[in-house]
């Protein structure tokens, strides 16, 4: 882990004396992304399956509050994958490719003024999930006197902020003395290089400057050899063991508690076996299911009743509308009947008057003709 441009990829090439394929990361990423690459290395008869995870874009954002979250999520995801494999009925842990992170090299920018708030917040979030070894990158940019003060300031700030870094084990007599000495050199000040310069009869990894040459593997120039010795040759197995027995166990405990498995029952009495814990959880789970079923059934009954009431109200409204329409129709029909009867009466009266008028007109004409004949 480290900001872009601190030489993370170069140091990996130097540590394992090989050239890993890597592409420069852009500075325009909106969030931190993690890239994992797995390599199979072999030296003499020793084979090593190495996975390097790089934090691309770390520290490049303006808002750096959640820069560590992607890293935390990735580490938890590897723990979760191992836990799921462990919980399988048919496990194959012997052949399982363990992707858990066993060591975190945290690259510190060689400012000489102490740690940044981003460094402290990130390491604080990670110290209970992974073994952290802080290293000062590009140590050739600081003088020796400033470097020692910088180391002291870093350790002081880590201690005052409660950040736990990985300490090389001192309980093994074979490595106790050397590990105690190496713990006093933390954080390691390192230099990486892909260039080789002939020194005597050997080609050495070095960085050339106008004022001289800095040798990567010269302990007078930097702590690269100390870091390589501690990582690869002396404490590799301890890092794996500590990852499994401390960090993974802590994650496993939290996850099992989230699943409902505990070491004590509701009365704080310890369970005799995992089966007992499972049965207790199963019983509790069945009770919860039954309770939810009852609640859903009651809710269903209430909703059915509400729907029935709603339908009855709608039916009542429809009946009322129908009765009103029928009444209006009857009233309209009555009015039409009255109008029709009135019209028929008027027609009869009209015909009667018409007949009378016709008869009166005929008799008058006859009378007029008679008078004319007499004359």
mmCIF file of C-alpha atoms in Angstrom:
data_model
loop_
_atom_site.group_PDB
_atom_site.id
_atom_site.type_symbol
_atom_site.label_atom_id
_atom_site.label_comp_id
_atom_site.label_asym_id
_atom_site.label_seq_id
_atom_site.Cartn_x
_atom_site.Cartn_y
_atom_site.Cartn_z
ATOM 1 C CA UNK A 1 0.000 0.000 0.000
ATOM 2 C CA UNK A 2 1.290 3.418 -0.845
ATOM 3 C CA UNK A 3 0.787 6.530 -2.898
ATOM 4 C CA UNK A 4 1.442 6.461 -6.620
ATOM 5 C CA UNK A 5 5.096 7.002 -7.513
ATOM 6 C CA UNK A 6 6.718 5.670 -4.329
ATOM 7 C CA UNK A 7 8.376 2.744 -6.124
ATOM 8 C CA UNK A 8 6.149 -0.128 -4.968
ATOM 9 C CA UNK A 9 6.521 -2.185 -8.151
ATOM 10 C CA UNK A 10 10.256 -1.527 -8.336
ATOM 11 C CA UNK A 11 10.753 -2.732 -4.772
ATOM 12 C CA UNK A 12 8.830 -5.948 -5.515
ATOM 13 C CA UNK A 13 11.118 -6.592 -8.490
ATOM 14 C CA UNK A 14 14.133 -6.001 -6.266
ATOM 15 C CA UNK A 15 12.873 -8.177 -3.383
ATOM 16 C CA UNK A 16 12.291 -11.263 -5.511
ATOM 17 C CA UNK A 17 15.048 -10.530 -8.037
ATOM 18 C CA UNK A 18 12.708 -10.773 -10.984
ATOM 19 C CA UNK A 19 10.766 -8.517 -13.310
ATOM 20 C CA UNK A 20 7.041 -8.613 -12.623
ATOM 21 C CA UNK A 21 4.729 -7.393 -15.329
ATOM 22 C CA UNK A 22 3.207 -4.099 -14.270
ATOM 23 C CA UNK A 23 1.652 -1.117 -15.992
ATOM 24 C CA UNK A 24 1.909 2.427 -14.628
ATOM 25 C CA UNK A 25 -1.288 3.445 -12.881
ATOM 26 C CA UNK A 26 -3.065 6.680 -13.834
ATOM 27 C CA UNK A 27 -3.596 9.512 -11.373
ATOM 28 C CA UNK A 28 -7.182 10.153 -12.466
ATOM 29 C CA UNK A 29 -9.019 7.281 -10.745
ATOM 30 C CA UNK A 30 -12.048 8.349 -8.724
ATOM 31 C CA UNK A 31 -11.506 5.551 -6.187
ATOM 32 C CA UNK A 32 -8.843 3.111 -5.044
ATOM 33 C CA UNK A 33 -8.715 -0.131 -7.036
ATOM 34 C CA UNK A 34 -6.889 -3.303 -6.083
ATOM 35 C CA UNK A 35 -5.110 -5.442 -8.656
ATOM 36 C CA UNK A 36 -3.945 -8.934 -7.711
ATOM 37 C CA UNK A 37 -1.362 -10.856 -9.719
ATOM 38 C CA UNK A 38 -0.208 -14.382 -8.864
ATOM 39 C CA UNK A 39 3.244 -15.631 -9.846
ATOM 40 C CA UNK A 40 5.034 -18.946 -9.427
ATOM 41 C CA UNK A 41 8.684 -18.379 -8.521
ATOM 42 C CA UNK A 42 11.409 -20.979 -8.253
ATOM 43 C CA UNK A 43 14.939 -20.718 -6.899
ATOM 44 C CA UNK A 44 16.970 -23.935 -6.796
ATOM 45 C CA UNK A 45 14.512 -26.517 -5.445
ATOM 46 C CA UNK A 46 12.288 -24.003 -3.661
ATOM 47 C CA UNK A 47 8.984 -23.076 -5.305
ATOM 48 C CA UNK A 48 6.910 -20.129 -4.136
ATOM 49 C CA UNK A 49 3.402 -19.178 -5.220
ATOM 50 C CA UNK A 50 3.317 -15.444 -4.672
ATOM 51 C CA UNK A 51 0.329 -13.116 -4.976
ATOM 52 C CA UNK A 52 1.028 -9.386 -5.083
ATOM 53 C CA UNK A 53 -1.905 -7.028 -4.575
ATOM 54 C CA UNK A 54 -1.325 -3.436 -5.604
ATOM 55 C CA UNK A 55 -3.446 -0.496 -4.445
ATOM 56 C CA UNK A 56 -3.902 1.460 -7.667
ATOM 57 C CA UNK A 57 -4.714 5.138 -7.233
ATOM 58 C CA UNK A 58 -4.189 5.153 -3.459
ATOM 59 C CA UNK A 59 -3.873 8.720 -2.192
ATOM 60 C CA UNK A 60 -4.666 10.324 -5.564
ATOM 61 C CA UNK A 61 -8.183 11.467 -4.666
ATOM 62 C CA UNK A 62 -9.008 14.907 -3.292
ATOM 63 C CA UNK A 63 -11.292 13.340 -0.690
ATOM 64 C CA UNK A 64 -9.185 10.625 0.948
ATOM 65 C CA UNK A 65 -11.573 9.716 3.776
ATOM 66 C CA UNK A 66 -12.574 6.310 2.406
ATOM 67 C CA UNK A 67 -9.342 5.436 0.612
ATOM 68 C CA UNK A 68 -8.818 2.485 2.942
ATOM 69 C CA UNK A 69 -12.330 1.023 2.503
ATOM 70 C CA UNK A 70 -11.561 -0.827 -0.734
ATOM 71 C CA UNK A 71 -8.525 -2.408 0.959
ATOM 72 C CA UNK A 72 -10.542 -3.474 4.019
ATOM 73 C CA UNK A 73 -13.250 -4.956 1.783
ATOM 74 C CA UNK A 74 -10.681 -6.900 -0.228
ATOM 75 C CA UNK A 75 -9.023 -8.390 2.864
ATOM 76 C CA UNK A 76 -12.426 -9.332 4.314
ATOM 77 C CA UNK A 77 -13.411 -10.920 0.993
ATOM 78 C CA UNK A 78 -10.361 -13.210 1.138
ATOM 79 C CA UNK A 79 -11.162 -14.147 4.749
ATOM 80 C CA UNK A 80 -14.765 -14.846 3.731
ATOM 81 C CA UNK A 81 -13.677 -17.083 0.847
ATOM 82 C CA UNK A 82 -11.483 -19.122 3.207
ATOM 83 C CA UNK A 83 -14.282 -19.323 5.797
ATOM 84 C CA UNK A 84 -16.761 -20.592 3.202
ATOM 85 C CA UNK A 85 -14.276 -23.266 2.138
ATOM 86 C CA UNK A 86 -13.737 -24.186 5.789
ATOM 87 C CA UNK A 87 -17.484 -24.518 6.421
ATOM 88 C CA UNK A 88 -18.058 -26.884 3.499
ATOM 89 C CA UNK A 89 -19.073 -30.454 4.313
ATOM 90 C CA UNK A 90 -16.428 -31.740 1.923
ATOM 91 C CA UNK A 91 -13.399 -29.530 2.463
ATOM 92 C CA UNK A 92 -10.159 -29.473 0.519
ATOM 93 C CA UNK A 93 -8.035 -26.993 2.467
ATOM 94 C CA UNK A 94 -4.867 -28.916 1.604
ATOM 95 C CA UNK A 95 -5.257 -28.015 -2.072
ATOM 96 C CA UNK A 96 -7.116 -24.737 -1.533
ATOM 97 C CA UNK A 97 -5.363 -21.675 -2.953
ATOM 98 C CA UNK A 98 -5.109 -19.459 0.104
ATOM 99 C CA UNK A 99 -5.615 -15.871 -1.069
ATOM 100 C CA UNK A 100 -5.532 -14.297 2.394
ATOM 101 C CA UNK A 101 -3.131 -11.387 2.772
ATOM 102 C CA UNK A 102 -0.223 -12.446 5.004
ATOM 103 C CA UNK A 103 1.772 -9.223 4.994
ATOM 104 C CA UNK A 104 1.122 -5.583 4.168
ATOM 105 C CA UNK A 105 4.075 -3.420 3.198
ATOM 106 C CA UNK A 106 2.948 0.129 3.883
ATOM 107 C CA UNK A 107 5.030 2.649 1.927
ATOM 108 C CA UNK A 108 5.578 5.934 3.742
ATOM 109 C CA UNK A 109 6.369 9.047 1.737
ATOM 110 C CA UNK A 110 9.890 10.292 2.687
ATOM 111 C CA UNK A 111 8.835 13.766 3.789
ATOM 112 C CA UNK A 112 10.859 13.717 6.989
ATOM 113 C CA UNK A 113 7.996 15.437 8.849
ATOM 114 C CA UNK A 114 6.043 12.428 10.133
ATOM 115 C CA UNK A 115 3.037 10.430 9.024
ATOM 116 C CA UNK A 116 0.101 11.840 7.095
ATOM 117 C CA UNK A 117 -3.418 11.532 8.499
ATOM 118 C CA UNK A 118 -4.203 9.137 5.623
ATOM 119 C CA UNK A 119 -1.368 6.846 6.730
ATOM 120 C CA UNK A 120 -2.560 6.763 10.330
ATOM 121 C CA UNK A 121 -6.242 6.215 9.522
ATOM 122 C CA UNK A 122 -5.472 3.458 7.010
ATOM 123 C CA UNK A 123 -3.054 1.549 9.251
ATOM 124 C CA UNK A 124 -5.461 1.888 12.183
ATOM 125 C CA UNK A 125 -8.219 0.243 10.113
ATOM 126 C CA UNK A 126 -5.912 -2.550 8.952
ATOM 127 C CA UNK A 127 -3.838 -3.425 12.027
ATOM 128 C CA UNK A 128 -6.377 -6.025 13.247
ATOM 129 C CA UNK A 129 -6.763 -7.565 9.781
ATOM 130 C CA UNK A 130 -3.242 -7.949 8.429
ATOM 131 C CA UNK A 131 0.416 -7.910 9.495
ATOM 132 C CA UNK A 132 1.669 -4.388 8.748
ATOM 133 C CA UNK A 133 5.321 -3.559 8.147
ATOM 134 C CA UNK A 134 5.818 0.188 7.584
ATOM 135 C CA UNK A 135 8.669 1.053 5.243
ATOM 136 C CA UNK A 136 10.095 4.406 4.224
ATOM 137 C CA UNK A 137 10.164 4.553 0.432
ATOM 138 C CA UNK A 138 12.962 6.171 -1.581
ATOM 139 C CA UNK A 139 15.141 6.457 1.501
ATOM 140 C CA UNK A 140 18.000 7.876 -0.589
ATOM 141 C CA UNK A 141 16.195 11.231 -0.589
ATOM 142 C CA UNK A 142 16.821 11.729 3.157
ATOM 143 C CA UNK A 143 20.122 12.165 4.946
ATOM 144 C CA UNK A 144 21.125 9.589 7.568
ATOM 145 C CA UNK A 145 20.639 11.946 10.515
ATOM 146 C CA UNK A 146 17.198 13.023 9.279
ATOM 147 C CA UNK A 147 16.302 9.408 8.542
ATOM 148 C CA UNK A 148 16.877 8.286 12.117
ATOM 149 C CA UNK A 149 14.791 11.178 13.462
ATOM 150 C CA UNK A 150 12.081 10.346 10.916
ATOM 151 C CA UNK A 151 12.011 6.699 12.050
ATOM 152 C CA UNK A 152 11.730 7.725 15.700
ATOM 153 C CA UNK A 153 8.913 10.159 14.892
ATOM 154 C CA UNK A 154 7.004 7.511 12.914
ATOM 155 C CA UNK A 155 7.200 4.929 15.716
ATOM 156 C CA UNK A 156 6.134 7.590 18.234
ATOM 157 C CA UNK A 157 3.104 8.617 16.150
ATOM 158 C CA UNK A 158 2.080 4.996 15.584
ATOM 159 C CA UNK A 159 2.295 4.281 19.298
ATOM 160 C CA UNK A 160 0.400 7.425 20.355
ATOM 161 C CA UNK A 161 -2.400 6.631 17.879
ATOM 162 C CA UNK A 162 -2.702 3.015 18.998
ATOM 163 C CA UNK A 163 -1.589 1.494 15.680
ATOM 164 C CA UNK A 164 -0.151 -2.010 16.071
ATOM 165 C CA UNK A 165 2.467 -2.939 13.494
ATOM 166 C CA UNK A 166 3.922 -6.398 12.953
ATOM 167 C CA UNK A 167 6.708 -7.249 15.373
ATOM 168 C CA UNK A 168 9.123 -10.003 14.439
ATOM 169 C CA UNK A 169 8.719 -12.855 16.972
ATOM 170 C CA UNK A 170 11.268 -13.074 19.762
ATOM 171 C CA UNK A 171 9.996 -16.224 21.493
ATOM 172 C CA UNK A 172 12.006 -18.576 19.275
ATOM 173 C CA UNK A 173 15.578 -18.949 20.535
ATOM 174 C CA UNK A 174 16.960 -19.486 17.034
ATOM 175 C CA UNK A 175 15.781 -16.116 15.735
ATOM 176 C CA UNK A 176 15.175 -14.221 18.967
ATOM 177 C CA UNK A 177 18.368 -12.194 18.864
ATOM 178 C CA UNK A 178 18.219 -11.211 15.203
ATOM 179 C CA UNK A 179 14.492 -10.413 15.364
ATOM 180 C CA UNK A 180 14.956 -8.238 18.441
ATOM 181 C CA UNK A 181 17.634 -6.314 16.562
ATOM 182 C CA UNK A 182 15.448 -6.020 13.445
ATOM 183 C CA UNK A 183 12.483 -4.741 15.487
ATOM 184 C CA UNK A 184 14.660 -1.827 16.567
ATOM 185 C CA UNK A 185 15.249 -0.879 12.921
ATOM 186 C CA UNK A 186 11.551 -0.514 12.089
ATOM 187 C CA UNK A 187 10.354 1.137 9.940
ATOM 188 C CA UNK A 188 12.798 -0.072 7.310
ATOM 189 C CA UNK A 189 14.195 2.579 4.983
ATOM 190 C CA UNK A 190 14.399 0.978 1.550
ATOM 191 C CA UNK A 191 15.474 1.673 -2.002
ATOM 192 C CA UNK A 192 14.496 -0.249 -5.122
ATOM 193 C CA UNK A 193 16.015 -0.272 -8.570
ATOM 194 C CA UNK A 194 15.759 -2.078 -11.893
ATOM 195 C CA UNK A 195 19.209 -0.924 -13.017
ATOM 196 C CA UNK A 196 22.398 -2.931 -12.505
ATOM 197 C CA UNK A 197 25.845 -1.414 -12.022
ATOM 198 C CA UNK A 198 29.099 -3.338 -11.898
ATOM 199 C CA UNK A 199 30.647 -3.164 -8.435
ATOM 200 C CA UNK A 200 33.912 -5.068 -8.395
ATOM 201 C CA UNK A 201 33.213 -8.364 -10.111
ATOM 202 C CA UNK A 202 29.443 -8.329 -9.460
ATOM 203 C CA UNK A 203 26.477 -6.657 -11.078
ATOM 204 C CA UNK A 204 24.528 -4.972 -8.271
ATOM 205 C CA UNK A 205 21.116 -3.300 -8.243
ATOM 206 C CA UNK A 206 21.910 0.367 -7.837
ATOM 207 C CA UNK A 207 20.702 3.872 -8.452
ATOM 208 C CA UNK A 208 23.157 6.240 -10.082
ATOM 209 C CA UNK A 209 23.248 9.943 -9.339
ATOM 210 C CA UNK A 210 25.640 12.700 -10.369
ATOM 211 C CA UNK A 211 27.092 12.625 -6.859
ATOM 212 C CA UNK A 212 27.508 8.855 -6.638
ATOM 213 C CA UNK A 213 25.892 5.421 -6.681
ATOM 214 C CA UNK A 214 23.411 4.040 -4.146
ATOM 215 C CA UNK A 215 23.566 0.254 -3.852
ATOM 216 C CA UNK A 216 20.243 -1.404 -3.055
ATOM 217 C CA UNK A 217 21.851 -4.371 -1.292
ATOM 218 C CA UNK A 218 24.406 -2.376 0.665
ATOM 219 C CA UNK A 219 23.291 -2.239 4.313
ATOM 220 C CA UNK A 220 25.227 0.984 4.775
ATOM 221 C CA UNK A 221 22.980 2.621 2.192
ATOM 222 C CA UNK A 222 19.529 1.300 3.148
ATOM 223 C CA UNK A 223 17.576 -1.445 4.981
ATOM 224 C CA UNK A 224 16.635 -3.422 1.871
ATOM 225 C CA UNK A 225 18.653 -6.501 2.871
ATOM 226 C CA UNK A 226 17.125 -6.452 6.363
ATOM 227 C CA UNK A 227 13.612 -6.329 4.902
ATOM 228 C CA UNK A 228 14.312 -9.179 2.475
ATOM 229 C CA UNK A 229 15.894 -11.284 5.207
ATOM 230 C CA UNK A 230 12.946 -10.797 7.560
ATOM 231 C CA UNK A 231 10.272 -11.324 4.914
ATOM 232 C CA UNK A 232 11.553 -14.215 2.856
ATOM 233 C CA UNK A 233 14.103 -16.124 4.903
ATOM 234 C CA UNK A 234 13.350 -15.720 8.588
ATOM 235 C CA UNK A 235 9.713 -14.914 9.348
ATOM 236 C CA UNK A 236 7.616 -15.962 6.357
ATOM 237 C CA UNK A 237 6.034 -18.896 8.198
ATOM 238 C CA UNK A 238 5.358 -16.790 11.295
ATOM 239 C CA UNK A 239 3.468 -14.257 9.169
ATOM 240 C CA UNK A 240 1.317 -17.039 7.720
ATOM 241 C CA UNK A 241 0.696 -18.466 11.173
ATOM 242 C CA UNK A 242 -0.151 -15.093 12.697
ATOM 243 C CA UNK A 243 -2.540 -14.341 9.837
ATOM 244 C CA UNK A 244 -4.367 -17.617 10.438
ATOM 245 C CA UNK A 245 -4.302 -17.718 14.244
ATOM 246 C CA UNK A 246 -4.904 -14.036 14.983
ATOM 247 C CA UNK A 247 -6.402 -12.012 12.141
ATOM 248 C CA UNK A 248 -8.433 -14.765 10.490
ATOM 249 C CA UNK A 249 -9.660 -16.127 13.834
ATOM 250 C CA UNK A 250 -10.863 -12.650 14.802
ATOM 251 C CA UNK A 251 -12.760 -12.340 11.510
ATOM 252 C CA UNK A 252 -14.113 -15.896 11.845
ATOM 253 C CA UNK A 253 -15.350 -15.202 15.377
ATOM 254 C CA UNK A 254 -17.214 -12.066 14.266
ATOM 255 C CA UNK A 255 -18.756 -13.789 11.251
ATOM 256 C CA UNK A 256 -19.932 -16.807 13.249
ATOM 257 C CA UNK A 257 -21.476 -14.466 15.823
ATOM 258 C CA UNK A 258 -23.251 -12.661 12.968
ATOM 259 C CA UNK A 259 -24.540 -16.047 11.827
ATOM 260 C CA UNK A 260 -25.873 -16.615 15.338
ATOM 261 C CA UNK A 261 -23.257 -19.038 16.670
ATOM 262 C CA UNK A 262 -21.976 -18.183 20.140
ATOM 263 C CA UNK A 263 -20.057 -19.920 22.920
ATOM 264 C CA UNK A 264 -22.811 -19.321 25.494
ATOM 265 C CA UNK A 265 -26.576 -19.735 25.573
ATOM 266 C CA UNK A 266 -29.191 -17.130 26.503
ATOM 267 C CA UNK A 267 -28.374 -17.709 30.187
ATOM 268 C CA UNK A 268 -24.625 -17.219 29.589
ATOM 269 C CA UNK A 269 -23.954 -20.916 30.132
ATOM 270 C CA UNK A 270 -21.204 -22.310 27.891
ATOM 271 C CA UNK A 271 -22.188 -24.721 25.146
ATOM 272 C CA UNK A 272 -20.706 -28.183 25.388
ATOM 273 C CA UNK A 273 -20.327 -28.609 21.632
ATOM 274 C CA UNK A 274 -20.829 -26.880 18.307
ATOM 275 C CA UNK A 275 -23.809 -29.180 17.720
ATOM 276 C CA UNK A 276 -25.492 -27.783 20.824
ATOM 277 C CA UNK A 277 -24.876 -24.247 19.590
ATOM 278 C CA UNK A 278 -26.244 -25.221 16.184
ATOM 279 C CA UNK A 279 -29.387 -26.779 17.679
ATOM 280 C CA UNK A 280 -29.978 -23.706 19.848
ATOM 281 C CA UNK A 281 -29.597 -21.441 16.832
ATOM 282 C CA UNK A 282 -31.838 -23.710 14.751
ATOM 283 C CA UNK A 283 -34.526 -23.698 17.457
ATOM 284 C CA UNK A 284 -34.318 -19.912 17.755
ATOM 285 C CA UNK A 285 -34.468 -19.589 13.975
ATOM 286 C CA UNK A 286 -37.540 -21.842 13.751
ATOM 287 C CA UNK A 287 -39.251 -19.770 16.450
ATOM 288 C CA UNK A 288 -38.507 -16.609 14.489
ATOM 289 C CA UNK A 289 -39.899 -18.207 11.327
ATOM 290 C CA UNK A 290 -43.051 -19.305 13.161
ATOM 291 C CA UNK A 291 -43.469 -15.840 14.639
ATOM 292 C CA UNK A 292 -43.049 -14.246 11.211
ATOM 293 C CA UNK A 293 -45.551 -16.707 9.730
ATOM 294 C CA UNK A 294 -48.079 -15.810 12.448
ATOM 295 C CA UNK A 295 -47.491 -12.108 11.866
ATOM 296 C CA UNK A 296 -47.892 -12.556 8.112
ATOM 297 C CA UNK A 297 -51.056 -14.622 8.614
ATOM 298 C CA UNK A 298 -52.552 -11.965 10.912
ATOM 299 C CA UNK A 299 -51.548 -9.262 8.484
ATOM 300 C CA UNK A 300 -53.136 -11.253 5.654
ATOM 301 C CA UNK A 301 -56.397 -11.646 7.608
ATOM 302 C CA UNK A 302 -56.447 -7.923 8.417
ATOM 303 C CA UNK A 303 -55.823 -7.018 4.786
ATOM 304 C CA UNK A 304 -58.529 -9.452 3.608
ATOM 305 C CA UNK A 305 -61.010 -7.884 6.034
ATOM 306 C CA UNK A 306 -60.009 -4.415 4.900
ATOM 307 C CA UNK A 307 -60.461 -5.487 1.284
ATOM 308 C CA UNK A 308 -63.848 -7.046 2.042
ATOM 309 C CA UNK A 309 -64.988 -3.852 3.766
ATOM 310 C CA UNK A 310 -63.712 -1.848 0.813
ATOM 311 C CA UNK A 311 -65.554 -4.105 -1.647
ATOM 312 C CA UNK A 312 -68.781 -3.926 0.394
ATOM 313 C CA UNK A 313 -68.577 -0.141 0.436
ATOM 314 C CA UNK A 314 -68.013 -0.146 -3.309
ATOM 315 C CA UNK A 315 -70.965 -2.533 -3.774
ATOM 316 C CA UNK A 316 -73.168 -0.309 -1.618
ATOM 317 C CA UNK A 317 -72.181 2.723 -3.677
ATOM 318 C CA UNK A 318 -72.943 0.841 -6.888
ATOM 319 C CA UNK A 319 -76.364 -0.193 -5.573
ATOM 320 C CA UNK A 320 -77.101 3.397 -4.552
ATOM 321 C CA UNK A 321 -76.072 4.636 -8.000
ATOM 322 C CA UNK A 322 -78.212 1.930 -9.631
ATOM 323 C CA UNK A 323 -81.258 2.836 -7.510
ATOM 324 C CA UNK A 324 -80.798 6.501 -8.332
ATOM 325 C CA UNK A 325 -80.468 5.758 -12.027
ATOM 326 C CA UNK A 326 -83.549 3.513 -11.914
ATOM 327 C CA UNK A 327 -85.536 6.229 -10.075
ATOM 328 C CA UNK A 328 -84.379 8.865 -12.554
ATOM 329 C CA UNK A 329 -85.305 6.544 -15.404
ATOM 330 C CA UNK A 330 -88.792 5.918 -13.935
ATOM 331 C CA UNK A 331 -89.337 9.628 -13.411
ATOM 332 C CA UNK A 332 -88.233 10.374 -16.942
ATOM 333 C CA UNK A 333 -90.490 7.612 -18.256
ATOM 334 C CA UNK A 334 -93.467 9.016 -16.264
ATOM 335 C CA UNK A 335 -92.857 12.485 -17.647
ATOM 336 C CA UNK A 336 -92.630 11.103 -21.152
ATOM 337 C CA UNK A 337 -95.903 9.174 -20.661
ATOM 338 C CA UNK A 338 -97.606 12.333 -19.415
ATOM 339 C CA UNK A 339 -96.279 14.290 -22.362
ATOM 340 C CA UNK A 340 -97.381 11.546 -24.772
ATOM 341 C CA UNK A 341 -100.893 11.425 -23.225
ATOM 342 C CA UNK A 342 -101.152 15.184 -23.334
ATOM 343 C CA UNK A 343 -100.062 15.172 -26.940
ATOM 344 C CA UNK A 344 -102.614 12.477 -27.797
ATOM 345 C CA UNK A 345 -105.353 14.479 -26.054
ATOM 346 C CA UNK A 346 -104.343 17.562 -27.999
ATOM 347 C CA UNK A 347 -104.419 15.563 -31.247
ATOM 348 C CA UNK A 348 -107.922 14.234 -30.427
ATOM 349 C CA UNK A 349 -109.105 17.747 -29.572
ATOM 350 C CA UNK A 350 -107.555 19.081 -32.736
ATOM 351 C CA UNK A 351 -109.246 16.411 -34.858
ATOM 352 C CA UNK A 352 -112.589 17.072 -33.136
ATOM 353 C CA UNK A 353 -112.361 20.787 -33.812
ATOM 354 C CA UNK A 354 -111.231 20.115 -37.333
ATOM 355 C CA UNK A 355 -114.294 17.902 -37.905
ATOM 356 C CA UNK A 356 -116.623 20.499 -36.398
ATOM 357 C CA UNK A 357 -115.087 23.171 -38.523
ATOM 358 C CA UNK A 358 -115.477 21.073 -41.635
ATOM 359 C CA UNK A 359 -119.148 20.322 -40.881
ATOM 360 C CA UNK A 360 -119.944 23.974 -40.137
ATOM 361 C CA UNK A 361 -118.354 25.123 -43.364
ATOM 362 C CA UNK A 362 -120.354 22.573 -45.439
ATOM 363 C CA UNK A 363 -123.796 23.583 -43.994
ATOM 364 C CA UNK A 364 -123.057 27.264 -44.560
ATOM 365 C CA UNK A 365 -122.261 26.630 -48.181
ATOM 366 C CA UNK A 366 -125.511 24.674 -48.695
ATOM 367 C CA UNK A 367 -127.539 27.476 -47.150
ATOM 368 C CA UNK A 368 -125.997 30.065 -49.450
ATOM 369 C CA UNK A 369 -126.764 28.008 -52.564
ATOM 370 C CA UNK A 370 -130.492 27.719 -51.563
ATOM 371 C CA UNK A 371 -130.913 31.479 -51.230
ATOM 372 C CA UNK A 372 -129.400 32.020 -54.633
ATOM 373 C CA UNK A 373 -131.931 29.679 -56.352
ATOM 374 C CA UNK A 374 -134.940 31.500 -54.817
ATOM 375 C CA UNK A 375 -133.804 34.732 -56.326
#
